[in-house]
GROMACS .gro file of C-alpha atoms in nm:
model
  489
    1MET     CA    1   0.000   0.000   0.000
    2PRO     CA    2   0.151   0.342  -0.091
    3SER     CA    3   0.244   0.559   0.204
    4ARG     CA    4   0.032   0.865   0.279
    5TYR     CA    5   0.357   1.038   0.374
    6PRO     CA    6   0.588   1.014   0.068
    7ARG     CA    7   0.911   1.115   0.243
    8SER     CA    8   0.840   0.964   0.581
    9SER     CA    9   0.944   0.600   0.559
   10ALA     CA   10   1.086   0.639   0.911
   11HIS     CA   11   0.745   0.759   1.031
   12ASP     CA   12   0.574   0.465   0.862
   13HIS     CA   13   0.824   0.228   1.016
   14ARG     CA   14   0.763   0.371   1.363
   15TYR     CA   15   0.388   0.364   1.306
   16HIS     CA   16   0.400  -0.008   1.213
   17GLU     CA   17   0.619  -0.066   1.515
   18LEU     CA   18   0.354   0.094   1.738
   19HIS     CA   19   0.083  -0.113   1.573
   20ASN     CA   20   0.280  -0.437   1.620
   21GLN     CA   21   0.360  -0.353   1.984
   22ALA     CA   22  -0.008  -0.290   2.046
   23GLU     CA   23  -0.101  -0.624   1.887
   24GLU     CA   24   0.161  -0.808   2.095
   25GLU     CA   25   0.028  -0.641   2.409
   26LEU     CA   26  -0.325  -0.751   2.319
   27ALA     CA   27  -0.207  -1.107   2.250
   28ARG     CA   28  -0.032  -1.117   2.589
   29THR     CA   29  -0.345  -0.992   2.763
   30LEU     CA   30  -0.563  -1.249   2.588
   31MET     CA   31  -0.318  -1.529   2.670
   32TYR     CA   32  -0.311  -1.418   3.036
   33SER     CA   33  -0.693  -1.423   3.040
   34GLU     CA   34  -0.697  -1.771   2.888
   35LEU     CA   35  -0.442  -1.905   3.137
   36HIS     CA   36  -0.636  -1.761   3.428
   37ALA     CA   37  -0.979  -1.868   3.305
   38LEU     CA   38  -1.160  -2.129   3.510
   39PRO     CA   39  -1.136  -2.486   3.377
   40PRO     CA   40  -1.460  -2.602   3.209
   41SER     CA   41  -1.545  -2.842   3.492
   42HIS     CA   42  -1.526  -2.565   3.752
   43PRO     CA   43  -1.863  -2.420   3.856
   44ALA     CA   44  -1.906  -2.058   3.746
   45ALA     CA   45  -1.833  -1.804   4.016
   46PRO     CA   46  -2.129  -1.593   4.129
   47PRO     CA   47  -2.137  -1.244   3.971
   48GLU     CA   48  -2.035  -1.061   4.289
   49HIS     CA   49  -1.719  -1.277   4.311
   50LEU     CA   50  -1.625  -1.179   3.958
   51LYS     CA   51  -1.673  -0.812   4.049
   52GLU     CA   52  -1.457  -0.855   4.361
   53PRO     CA   53  -1.312  -1.194   4.465
   54LEU     CA   54  -1.226  -1.102   4.827
   55ALA     CA   55  -1.519  -1.133   5.069
   56TYR     CA   56  -1.384  -0.878   5.320
   57MET     CA   57  -1.349  -0.618   5.041
   58ARG     CA   58  -1.708  -0.684   4.929
   59LYS     CA   59  -1.828  -0.647   5.287
   60ALA     CA   60  -1.637  -0.321   5.340
   61GLN     CA   61  -1.769  -0.176   5.011
   62ALA     CA   62  -2.128  -0.271   5.101
   63GLY     CA   63  -2.088  -0.108   5.444
   64TRP     CA   64  -1.947   0.208   5.289
   65GLU     CA   65  -2.230   0.228   5.034
   66LYS     CA   66  -2.487   0.196   5.313
   67ARG     CA   67  -2.320   0.480   5.503
   68VAL     CA   68  -2.311   0.712   5.199
   69LEU     CA   69  -2.674   0.641   5.111
   70LYS     CA   70  -2.779   0.698   5.473
   71SER     CA   71  -2.603   1.036   5.464
   72LEU     CA   72  -2.789   1.129   5.146
   73ASN     CA   73  -3.128   1.017   5.278
   74SER     CA   74  -3.070   1.200   5.610
   75MET     CA   75  -2.995   1.520   5.419
   76SER     CA   76  -3.317   1.479   5.221
   77THR     CA   77  -3.519   1.432   5.542
   78GLU     CA   78  -3.349   1.706   5.745
   79LEU     CA   79  -3.376   1.968   5.472
   80GLY     CA   80  -3.720   1.860   5.355
   81VAL     CA   81  -3.586   1.835   4.999
   82PRO     CA   82  -3.717   1.539   4.795
   83LEU     CA   83  -3.462   1.315   4.619
   84ALA     CA   84  -3.636   1.395   4.291
   85ARG     CA   85  -3.919   1.617   4.172
   86MET     CA   86  -4.072   1.727   3.845
   87ARG     CA   87  -3.982   2.088   3.767
   88PRO     CA   88  -4.280   2.321   3.714
   89ALA     CA   89  -4.312   2.445   3.351
   90VAL     CA   90  -4.188   2.795   3.443
   91GLU     CA   91  -3.875   2.652   3.603
   92GLN     CA   92  -3.813   2.426   3.303
   93LYS     CA   93  -3.830   2.721   3.067
   94GLU     CA   94  -3.598   2.926   3.287
   95LEU     CA   95  -3.338   2.648   3.302
   96MET     CA   96  -3.358   2.596   2.926
   97ASN     CA   97  -3.288   2.967   2.869
   98LYS     CA   98  -2.987   2.982   3.097
   99TRP     CA   99  -2.843   2.638   3.009
  100ASN     CA  100  -2.521   2.792   2.874
  101GLU     CA  101  -2.472   3.030   3.163
  102MET     CA  102  -2.559   2.831   3.473
  103GLY     CA  103  -2.246   2.968   3.639
  104THR     CA  104  -2.419   3.303   3.681
  105ASP     CA  105  -2.679   3.135   3.900
  106GLU     CA  106  -2.621   3.175   4.273
  107PRO     CA  107  -2.856   2.929   4.444
  108ASP     CA  108  -2.841   2.915   4.825
  109LEU     CA  109  -2.640   2.601   4.888
  110SER     CA  110  -2.546   2.675   5.248
  111ARG     CA  111  -2.772   2.397   5.381
  112PHE     CA  112  -2.618   2.132   5.156
  113ARG     CA  113  -2.300   1.952   5.253
  114PRO     CA  114  -2.091   1.703   5.054
  115VAL     CA  115  -2.207   1.347   5.123
  116TYR     CA  116  -1.844   1.265   5.204
  117ALA     CA  117  -1.495   1.400   5.155
  118PRO     CA  118  -1.187   1.195   5.057
  119LYS     CA  119  -1.057   1.196   5.417
  120ASP     CA  120  -1.375   1.013   5.532
  121PHE     CA  121  -1.312   0.748   5.268
  122LEU     CA  122  -0.947   0.715   5.373
  123GLU     CA  123  -1.052   0.630   5.730
  124VAL     CA  124  -1.252   0.336   5.592
  125LEU     CA  125  -0.953   0.211   5.387
  126ILE     CA  126  -0.725   0.237   5.693
  127SER     CA  127  -0.962   0.016   5.891
  128LEU     CA  128  -0.964  -0.261   5.626
  129ARG     CA  129  -0.841  -0.598   5.754
  130ASN     CA  130  -0.832  -0.946   5.604
  131PRO     CA  131  -0.977  -1.168   5.881
  132ASN     CA  132  -0.786  -1.472   5.746
  133HIS     CA  133  -0.446  -1.306   5.734
  134ASP     CA  134  -0.199  -1.337   6.020
  135SER     CA  135   0.012  -1.021   6.003
  136SER     CA  136   0.276  -1.178   6.229
  137GLU     CA  137   0.369  -1.396   5.931
  138ASP     CA  138   0.482  -1.090   5.734
  139VAL     CA  139   0.847  -1.118   5.647
  140SER     CA  140   0.916  -0.750   5.704
  141ALA     CA  141   0.810  -0.547   6.003
  142ARG     CA  142   0.803  -0.254   5.765
  143SER     CA  143   0.465  -0.366   5.641
  144HIS     CA  144   0.329  -0.229   5.970
  145TRP     CA  145   0.466   0.119   5.915
  146GLY     CA  146   0.196   0.225   5.674
  147LEU     CA  147  -0.173   0.288   5.723
  148ILE     CA  148  -0.293   0.024   5.474
  149GLN     CA  149  -0.290  -0.315   5.642
  150VAL     CA  150  -0.418  -0.553   5.377
  151PRO     CA  151  -0.202  -0.815   5.200
  152LEU     CA  152  -0.236  -0.722   4.832
  153ASN     CA  153   0.033  -0.780   4.571
  154VAL     CA  154   0.175  -0.456   4.440
  155ARG     CA  155   0.468  -0.418   4.205
  156ASP     CA  156   0.818  -0.330   4.322
  157ILE     CA  157   1.057  -0.109   4.123
  158PRO     CA  158   1.206  -0.389   3.904
  159GLN     CA  159   0.855  -0.505   3.812
  160LEU     CA  160   0.742  -0.146   3.746
  161ARG     CA  161   1.047  -0.092   3.523
  162ARG     CA  162   0.946  -0.390   3.311
  163ALA     CA  163   0.581  -0.284   3.298
  164TYR     CA  164   0.663   0.079   3.209
  165SER     CA  165   0.963   0.013   2.987
  166GLU     CA  166   0.861   0.284   2.737
  167LEU     CA  167   0.920   0.545   3.010
  168ASN     CA  168   1.291   0.459   3.035
  169LEU     CA  169   1.558   0.729   3.014
  170ALA     CA  170   1.662   0.634   2.658
  171THR     CA  171   1.313   0.665   2.506
  172GLY     CA  172   1.188   1.003   2.382
  173GLN     CA  173   0.913   1.149   2.602
  174LEU     CA  174   0.675   1.438   2.557
  175GLY     CA  175   0.710   1.630   2.879
  176ILE     CA  176   1.091   1.604   2.861
  177ASP     CA  177   1.240   1.587   2.512
  178ASP     CA  178   1.011   1.853   2.366
  179HIS     CA  179   1.166   2.095   2.618
  180ALA     CA  180   1.524   2.010   2.526
  181HIS     CA  181   1.533   2.291   2.264
  182VAL     CA  182   1.773   2.098   2.042
  183PRO     CA  183   1.732   2.256   1.696
  184PRO     CA  184   1.521   2.183   1.511
  185ASP     CA  185   1.334   1.998   1.788
  186LEU     CA  186   1.375   1.678   1.591
  187PHE     CA  187   1.211   1.449   1.842
  188GLU     CA  188   0.895   1.654   1.858
  189ASN     CA  189   0.862   1.709   1.483
  190ASP     CA  190   0.900   1.341   1.397
  191TYR     CA  191   0.683   1.235   1.688
  192VAL     CA  192   0.398   1.466   1.580
  193GLN     CA  193   0.410   1.323   1.225
  194ILE     CA  194   0.370   0.970   1.360
  195GLY     CA  195   0.079   1.089   1.580
  196LYS     CA  196  -0.093   1.242   1.277
  197LYS     CA  197  -0.066   0.910   1.094
  198VAL     CA  198  -0.215   0.723   1.392
  199VAL     CA  199  -0.511   0.965   1.397
  200LEU     CA  200  -0.551   0.952   1.017
  201ASP     CA  201  -0.564   0.571   1.024
  202GLN     CA  202  -0.805   0.574   1.321
  203ASP     CA  203  -0.596   0.300   1.482
  204SER     CA  204  -0.712   0.276   1.843
  205ALA     CA  205  -0.451   0.020   1.954
  206ALA     CA  206  -0.165   0.222   1.802
  207ALA     CA  207  -0.304   0.539   1.964
  208GLN     CA  208  -0.289   0.372   2.305
  209GLN     CA  209   0.067   0.254   2.248
  210TYR     CA  210   0.164   0.600   2.118
  211SER     CA  211   0.027   0.786   2.421
  212ARG     CA  212   0.271   0.599   2.648
  213GLN     CA  213   0.530   0.854   2.534
  214GLY     CA  214   0.282   1.141   2.566
  215CYS     CA  215   0.038   1.308   2.327
  216PRO     CA  216   0.120   1.631   2.138
  217THR     CA  217  -0.110   1.915   2.247
  218GLY     CA  218  -0.268   1.954   1.904
  219LEU     CA  219  -0.344   1.580   1.869
  220ARG     CA  220  -0.435   1.487   2.227
  221ALA     CA  221  -0.812   1.536   2.192
  222ASP     CA  222  -0.828   1.310   1.884
  223LEU     CA  223  -0.592   1.048   2.028
  224TRP     CA  224  -0.780   1.021   2.357
  225ALA     CA  225  -1.116   0.996   2.179
  226LEU     CA  226  -0.963   0.722   1.961
  227ILE     CA  227  -0.829   0.526   2.261
  228LEU     CA  228  -1.165   0.558   2.439
  229ASN     CA  229  -1.367   0.477   2.125
  230SER     CA  230  -1.559   0.800   2.176
  231THR     CA  231  -1.695   0.883   1.831
  232ASN     CA  232  -1.952   1.162   1.890
  233GLN     CA  233  -2.170   1.026   1.609
  234PRO     CA  234  -2.532   1.151   1.568
  235PRO     CA  235  -2.664   0.884   1.815
  236ASP     CA  236  -2.415   1.011   2.079
  237VAL     CA  237  -2.525   1.371   2.024
  238MET     CA  238  -2.890   1.262   2.047
  239HIS     CA  239  -2.820   1.071   2.369
  240TYR     CA  240  -2.664   1.384   2.519
  241GLU     CA  241  -2.966   1.594   2.414
  242GLN     CA  242  -3.200   1.340   2.579
  243LEU     CA  243  -3.000   1.361   2.903
  244LYS     CA  244  -3.019   1.740   2.885
  245ALA     CA  245  -3.399   1.715   2.846
  246GLY     CA  246  -3.402   1.492   3.157
  247VAL     CA  247  -3.213   1.759   3.355
  248ILE     CA  248  -3.461   2.026   3.244
  249GLN     CA  249  -3.764   1.812   3.336
  250HIS     CA  250  -3.653   1.679   3.675
  251ASP     CA  251  -3.476   1.833   3.969
  252LEU     CA  252  -3.264   1.591   4.178
  253LEU     CA  253  -3.123   1.645   4.525
  254VAL     CA  254  -2.779   1.544   4.390
  255ASP     CA  255  -2.795   1.846   4.156
  256ASN     CA  256  -2.733   2.061   4.463
  257LEU     CA  257  -2.430   1.848   4.553
  258ILE     CA  258  -2.294   1.898   4.200
  259TYR     CA  259  -2.350   2.275   4.216
  260LYS     CA  260  -2.185   2.294   4.556
  261ASP     CA  261  -1.888   2.083   4.449
  262VAL     CA  262  -1.820   2.294   4.140
  263LYS     CA  263  -1.846   2.612   4.351
  264LEU     CA  264  -1.606   2.475   4.614
  265THR     CA  265  -1.347   2.331   4.374
  266ALA     CA  266  -1.329   2.424   4.004
  267SER     CA  267  -1.479   2.774   4.048
  268ASN     CA  268  -1.193   2.860   4.285
  269ASP     CA  269  -0.924   2.713   4.062
  270ASP     CA  270  -0.712   2.947   3.846
  271TYR     CA  271  -0.708   2.691   3.562
  272TYR     CA  272  -1.068   2.575   3.562
  273PHE     CA  273  -1.304   2.852   3.678
  274VAL     CA  274  -1.371   2.951   3.314
  275PHE     CA  275  -1.531   2.611   3.252
  276GLU     CA  276  -1.796   2.638   3.524
  277ASP     CA  277  -2.090   2.620   3.279
  278PHE     CA  278  -1.946   2.315   3.100
  279LEU     CA  279  -1.898   2.137   3.433
  280TYR     CA  280  -2.263   2.185   3.535
  281GLN     CA  281  -2.384   2.067   3.194
  282VAL     CA  282  -2.170   1.753   3.188
  283LEU     CA  283  -2.220   1.652   3.552
  284LEU     CA  284  -2.595   1.712   3.559
  285CYS     CA  285  -2.634   1.502   3.241
  286PHE     CA  286  -2.401   1.235   3.382
  287SER     CA  287  -2.617   1.193   3.694
  288ARG     CA  288  -2.916   1.099   3.471
  289ASP     CA  289  -2.732   0.860   3.238
  290THR     CA  290  -2.849   0.504   3.301
  291ALA     CA  291  -2.588   0.378   3.049
  292VAL     CA  292  -2.330   0.440   3.327
  293LEU     CA  293  -2.493   0.152   3.521
  294GLU     CA  294  -2.321  -0.090   3.279
  295HIS     CA  295  -1.989  -0.039   3.459
  296PHE     CA  296  -2.131  -0.194   3.777
  297LYS     CA  297  -2.085  -0.531   3.605
  298TYR     CA  298  -1.711  -0.499   3.677
  299ASN     CA  299  -1.712  -0.244   3.959
  300SER     CA  300  -1.695  -0.382   4.316
  301ALA     CA  301  -1.969  -0.130   4.402
  302THR     CA  302  -2.345  -0.172   4.366
  303PRO     CA  303  -2.571   0.111   4.248
  304PRO     CA  304  -2.746   0.278   4.545
  305LYS     CA  305  -3.123   0.239   4.567
  306SER     CA  306  -3.384   0.457   4.729
  307TYR     CA  307  -3.752   0.394   4.789
  308ILE     CA  308  -4.045   0.581   4.641
  309GLN     CA  309  -4.191   0.806   4.911
  310GLY     CA  310  -4.392   0.613   5.167
  311LYS     CA  311  -4.276   0.275   5.032
  312VAL     CA  312  -3.956   0.223   5.236
  313GLY     CA  313  -3.866  -0.146   5.257
  314ASP     CA  314  -4.079  -0.248   4.960
  315GLU     CA  315  -3.819  -0.381   4.712
  316GLU     CA  316  -4.060  -0.340   4.421
  317CYS     CA  317  -4.064   0.033   4.493
  318ALA     CA  318  -3.684   0.064   4.507
  319VAL     CA  319  -3.520   0.269   4.233
  320VAL     CA  320  -3.153   0.333   4.153
  321TYR     CA  321  -3.070   0.681   4.278
  322PRO     CA  322  -2.929   0.886   4.122
  323PRO     CA  323  -3.018   0.721   3.786
  324ASN     CA  324  -2.650   0.666   3.696
  325GLY     CA  325  -2.581   0.498   4.033
  326VAL     CA  326  -2.299   0.741   4.126
  327ILE     CA  327  -2.336   0.970   4.430
  328PRO     CA  328  -2.095   1.263   4.381
  329PHE     CA  329  -1.849   1.344   4.661
  330HIS     CA  330  -1.635   1.646   4.739
  331GLY     CA  331  -1.394   1.693   4.446
  332PHE     CA  332  -1.590   1.483   4.194
  333SER     CA  333  -1.611   1.767   3.940
  334MET     CA  334  -1.231   1.768   3.911
  335TYR     CA  335  -1.252   1.446   3.709
  336VAL     CA  336  -1.418   1.652   3.434
  337ALA     CA  337  -1.241   1.989   3.461
  338PRO     CA  338  -0.913   1.903   3.277
  339LEU     CA  339  -1.107   1.756   2.983
  340CYS     CA  340  -1.261   2.099   2.920
  341PHE     CA  341  -0.922   2.208   2.784
  342LEU     CA  342  -0.950   1.943   2.512
  343TYR     CA  343  -1.316   1.946   2.408
  344ASN     CA  344  -1.535   2.251   2.364
  345GLU     CA  345  -1.835   2.065   2.225
  346PRO     CA  346  -2.051   1.953   2.521
  347SER     CA  347  -2.161   1.619   2.369
  348LYS     CA  348  -1.800   1.525   2.284
  349LEU     CA  349  -1.674   1.639   2.625
  350TYR     CA  350  -1.952   1.437   2.783
  351SER     CA  351  -1.882   1.111   2.599
  352VAL     CA  352  -1.506   1.129   2.668
  353PHE     CA  353  -1.565   1.199   3.038
  354ARG     CA  354  -1.812   0.912   3.067
  355GLU     CA  355  -1.556   0.674   2.914
  356MET     CA  356  -1.277   0.804   3.142
  357TYR     CA  357  -1.503   0.756   3.443
  358THR     CA  358  -1.626   0.406   3.357
  359ARG     CA  359  -1.274   0.285   3.268
  360PHE     CA  360  -1.065   0.456   3.534
  361PHE     CA  361  -1.203   0.709   3.777
  362PHE     CA  362  -1.465   0.489   3.945
  363ARG     CA  363  -1.176   0.279   4.080
  364LEU     CA  364  -1.056   0.578   4.284
  365HIS     CA  365  -1.360   0.574   4.512
  366SER     CA  366  -1.454   0.203   4.523
  367ILE     CA  367  -1.313  -0.050   4.770
  368SER     CA  368  -1.160  -0.338   4.575
  369SER     CA  369  -0.850  -0.554   4.533
  370CYS     CA  370  -0.803  -0.440   4.171
  371PRO     CA  371  -0.439  -0.337   4.091
  372SER     CA  372  -0.573  -0.002   3.964
  373GLY     CA  373  -0.806   0.038   4.263
  374ILE     CA  374  -0.751   0.300   4.531
  375VAL     CA  375  -0.655   0.041   4.798
  376SER     CA  376  -0.375  -0.099   4.579
  377LEU     CA  377  -0.261   0.252   4.486
  378CYS     CA  378  -0.235   0.350   4.855
  379LEU     CA  379  -0.041   0.033   4.935
  380GLN     CA  380   0.183   0.080   4.629
  381PHE     CA  381   0.261   0.437   4.738
  382GLU     CA  382   0.344   0.331   5.095
  383ARG     CA  383   0.558   0.036   4.982
  384LEU     CA  384   0.762   0.249   4.740
  385LEU     CA  385   0.837   0.503   5.012
  386GLN     CA  386   0.906   0.243   5.282
  387THR     CA  387   1.142   0.047   5.058
  388HIS     CA  388   1.335   0.332   4.899
  389LEU     CA  389   1.309   0.616   5.153
  390PRO     CA  390   1.275   0.433   5.485
  391GLN     CA  391   1.428   0.714   5.690
  392LEU     CA  392   1.188   0.970   5.549
  393PHE     CA  393   0.890   0.738   5.602
  394TYR     CA  394   0.995   0.664   5.960
  395HIS     CA  395   1.057   1.032   6.037
  396LEU     CA  396   0.715   1.142   5.905
  397ARG     CA  397   0.544   0.859   6.090
  398GLN     CA  398   0.718   0.956   6.414
  399ILE     CA  399   0.594   1.317   6.397
  400GLY     CA  400   0.235   1.209   6.320
  401ALA     CA  401   0.253   1.294   5.951
  402GLN     CA  402   0.178   0.959   5.787
  403PRO     CA  403   0.262   1.017   5.417
  404LEU     CA  404  -0.064   0.863   5.295
  405ARG     CA  405  -0.269   1.122   5.484
  406ILE     CA  406  -0.107   1.387   5.264
  407ALA     CA  407  -0.092   1.195   4.933
  408PHE     CA  408  -0.442   1.045   4.946
  409LYS     CA  409  -0.618   1.360   4.824
  410TRP     CA  410  -0.385   1.373   4.520
  411MET     CA  411  -0.444   1.009   4.428
  412VAL     CA  412  -0.821   1.005   4.476
  413ARG     CA  413  -0.844   1.289   4.219
  414ALA     CA  414  -0.570   1.147   3.992
  415PHE     CA  415  -0.381   1.472   4.075
  416SER     CA  416  -0.649   1.693   3.914
  417GLY     CA  417  -0.641   2.037   4.075
  418TYR     CA  418  -0.292   1.984   4.214
  419LEU     CA  419  -0.067   1.985   3.906
  420SER     CA  420  -0.062   2.251   3.637
  421THR     CA  421  -0.295   2.143   3.356
  422ASP     CA  422  -0.024   2.074   3.096
  423GLN     CA  423   0.152   1.843   3.344
  424LEU     CA  424  -0.172   1.675   3.449
  425LEU     CA  425  -0.258   1.594   3.087
  426LEU     CA  426   0.088   1.437   3.040
  427LEU     CA  427   0.013   1.215   3.342
  428TRP     CA  428  -0.331   1.120   3.208
  429ASP     CA  429  -0.168   1.036   2.870
  430ARG     CA  430   0.019   0.759   3.050
  431ILE     CA  431  -0.292   0.640   3.238
  432LEU     CA  432  -0.462   0.593   2.901
  433GLY     CA  433  -0.151   0.451   2.738
  434TYR     CA  434  -0.095   0.186   3.003
  435ASP     CA  435  -0.465   0.136   3.078
  436SER     CA  436  -0.382   0.166   3.447
  437LEU     CA  437  -0.386   0.417   3.733
  438GLU     CA  438  -0.069   0.267   3.885
  439VAL     CA  439   0.143   0.558   3.761
  440VAL     CA  440  -0.056   0.786   3.998
  441ALA     CA  441   0.094   0.604   4.300
  442VAL     CA  442   0.441   0.618   4.144
  443LEU     CA  443   0.412   0.993   4.097
  444ALA     CA  444   0.285   1.045   4.454
  445ALA     CA  445   0.593   0.864   4.590
  446ALA     CA  446   0.818   1.059   4.351
  447VAL     CA  447   0.682   1.390   4.486
  448PHE     CA  448   0.785   1.288   4.839
  449ALA     CA  449   1.129   1.184   4.710
  450PHE     CA  450   1.168   1.519   4.535
  451ARG     CA  451   1.087   1.714   4.852
  452ALA     CA  452   1.261   1.466   5.086
  453GLU     CA  453   1.531   1.705   5.205
  454ASN     CA  454   1.278   1.962   5.326
  455LEU     CA  455   1.048   1.694   5.469
  456MET     CA  456   1.330   1.552   5.684
  457GLU     CA  457   1.338   1.886   5.868
  458VAL     CA  458   0.968   1.920   5.948
  459THR     CA  459   0.836   1.850   6.297
  460SER     CA  460   0.458   1.830   6.249
  461LEU     CA  461   0.187   1.723   6.006
  462ALA     CA  462   0.103   2.089   5.938
  463SER     CA  463   0.459   2.172   5.838
  464ALA     CA  464   0.485   1.857   5.621
  465GLU     CA  465   0.162   1.961   5.447
  466ALA     CA  466   0.305   2.310   5.396
  467VAL     CA  467   0.612   2.166   5.218
  468LEU     CA  468   0.379   1.973   4.985
  469ALA     CA  469   0.103   2.231   4.953
  470ASP     CA  470   0.194   2.358   4.607
  471LEU     CA  471   0.262   2.103   4.331
  472SER     CA  472   0.188   2.341   4.045
  473THR     CA  473   0.556   2.388   3.951
  474LEU     CA  474   0.638   2.016   3.934
  475LYS     CA  475   0.731   1.845   3.606
  476VAL     CA  476   0.562   1.506   3.597
  477MET     CA  477   0.769   1.305   3.351
  478PRO     CA  478   1.118   1.376   3.493
  479LEU     CA  479   0.985   1.282   3.839
  480ILE     CA  480   0.836   0.953   3.717
  481GLN     CA  481   1.143   0.865   3.509
  482ILE     CA  482   1.387   0.935   3.792
  483SER     CA  483   1.176   0.741   4.043
  484LEU     CA  484   1.156   0.435   3.819
  485PHE     CA  485   1.482   0.433   3.629
  486ALA     CA  486   1.739   0.630   3.829
  487SER     CA  487   1.665   0.466   4.167
  488ALA     CA  488   1.620   0.804   4.328
  489ILE     CA  489   1.317   0.685   4.515
   0.00000   0.00000   0.00000
């Protein structure tokens, strides 16, 4: 087949290389799945075991869900605000007219409080215990230094190096090599040409492989949409319009939580306040999208249910609430905010966010044993610090500044709102490229390593937090590379 780029045989070669790497990766994944599939004679596991194999994790998740739902129902009762109501015609018309400028609205939200904040969730994770595990059998006493006390397998540095081999010091990286200013910026020019070919060929697997080295700013929106299979075809646009109609017709109690969250987070952020209207549109539509319920087939969580007024306890009168099964918490809107830099068409922004959420972000607030789940990320972070910076870990622990108490808020938001946007997008490139959130824990540990000298001098949790209060000047890729490949962590 003739090349679309006459002079770029090197680009074509690299493109085919990417495509082949992606196919090999897929073959490895399929082989792994085959090897770990149950033998035919084995009885099929019940669905909840497939969602989460560990009983104590399932129990903890169910307990947490009950607590969150109770908090929501109590708010509804205390404030006398129904969980859902039909908007009067006048209100519907008003909302329709100001749909693109909801940020100018100043509803009184003083009575509403977030259903929970990340620190409440952290307390639950800290209390997790495997009833069948004898911690005295642990080889290293260091396993007791951290706050997470569950025996999950997380990767050490040699294993991470193998898994993230494309991030090694010899491979070109956007976020490093494009800032080298070597005339005529050869790496970046060639790399952009290859990216254009990937987009032109609409090759999703090659796009994923490509984004492991970072996505060029001008191609990122197309590459991410390609990786996430987000097409924004007429049916997608129509689906978004139907969700919008649902928002205009019905008022939900969770709408107030969304408004309040945007006001408390993105509206106060120097990078994101300009996107306030977009955030309301996307999040209000998201709360009504029953297609999101599909992800509960592989999420350890179960969609929350409420009862129709006066029918409490009658299972036939139980409905999923909110309709998408996701109760927003403090900081939830920061999962959407960075995407506003890439997509200015609401339906496209919406479909990309929904894919990001149902592939990745839900794992950051669900209790599970998944390697990309928040419990594993917390343990991974603590292990990396304990193993490679034991003195720092011990010092912080001694002064009551457990590292995880500081890093948890970064990880639960995948660093959104903490890094500058260009750096955050470089991090999210790698999440998409490796189809894993593991790199979030690596970066959190790398931040501590980078500020280790200052942290060794602090004497309280407040002063440790002060040292780590501003991450906006950090460069993500050098930190990750050094932590994995230069043994600095």
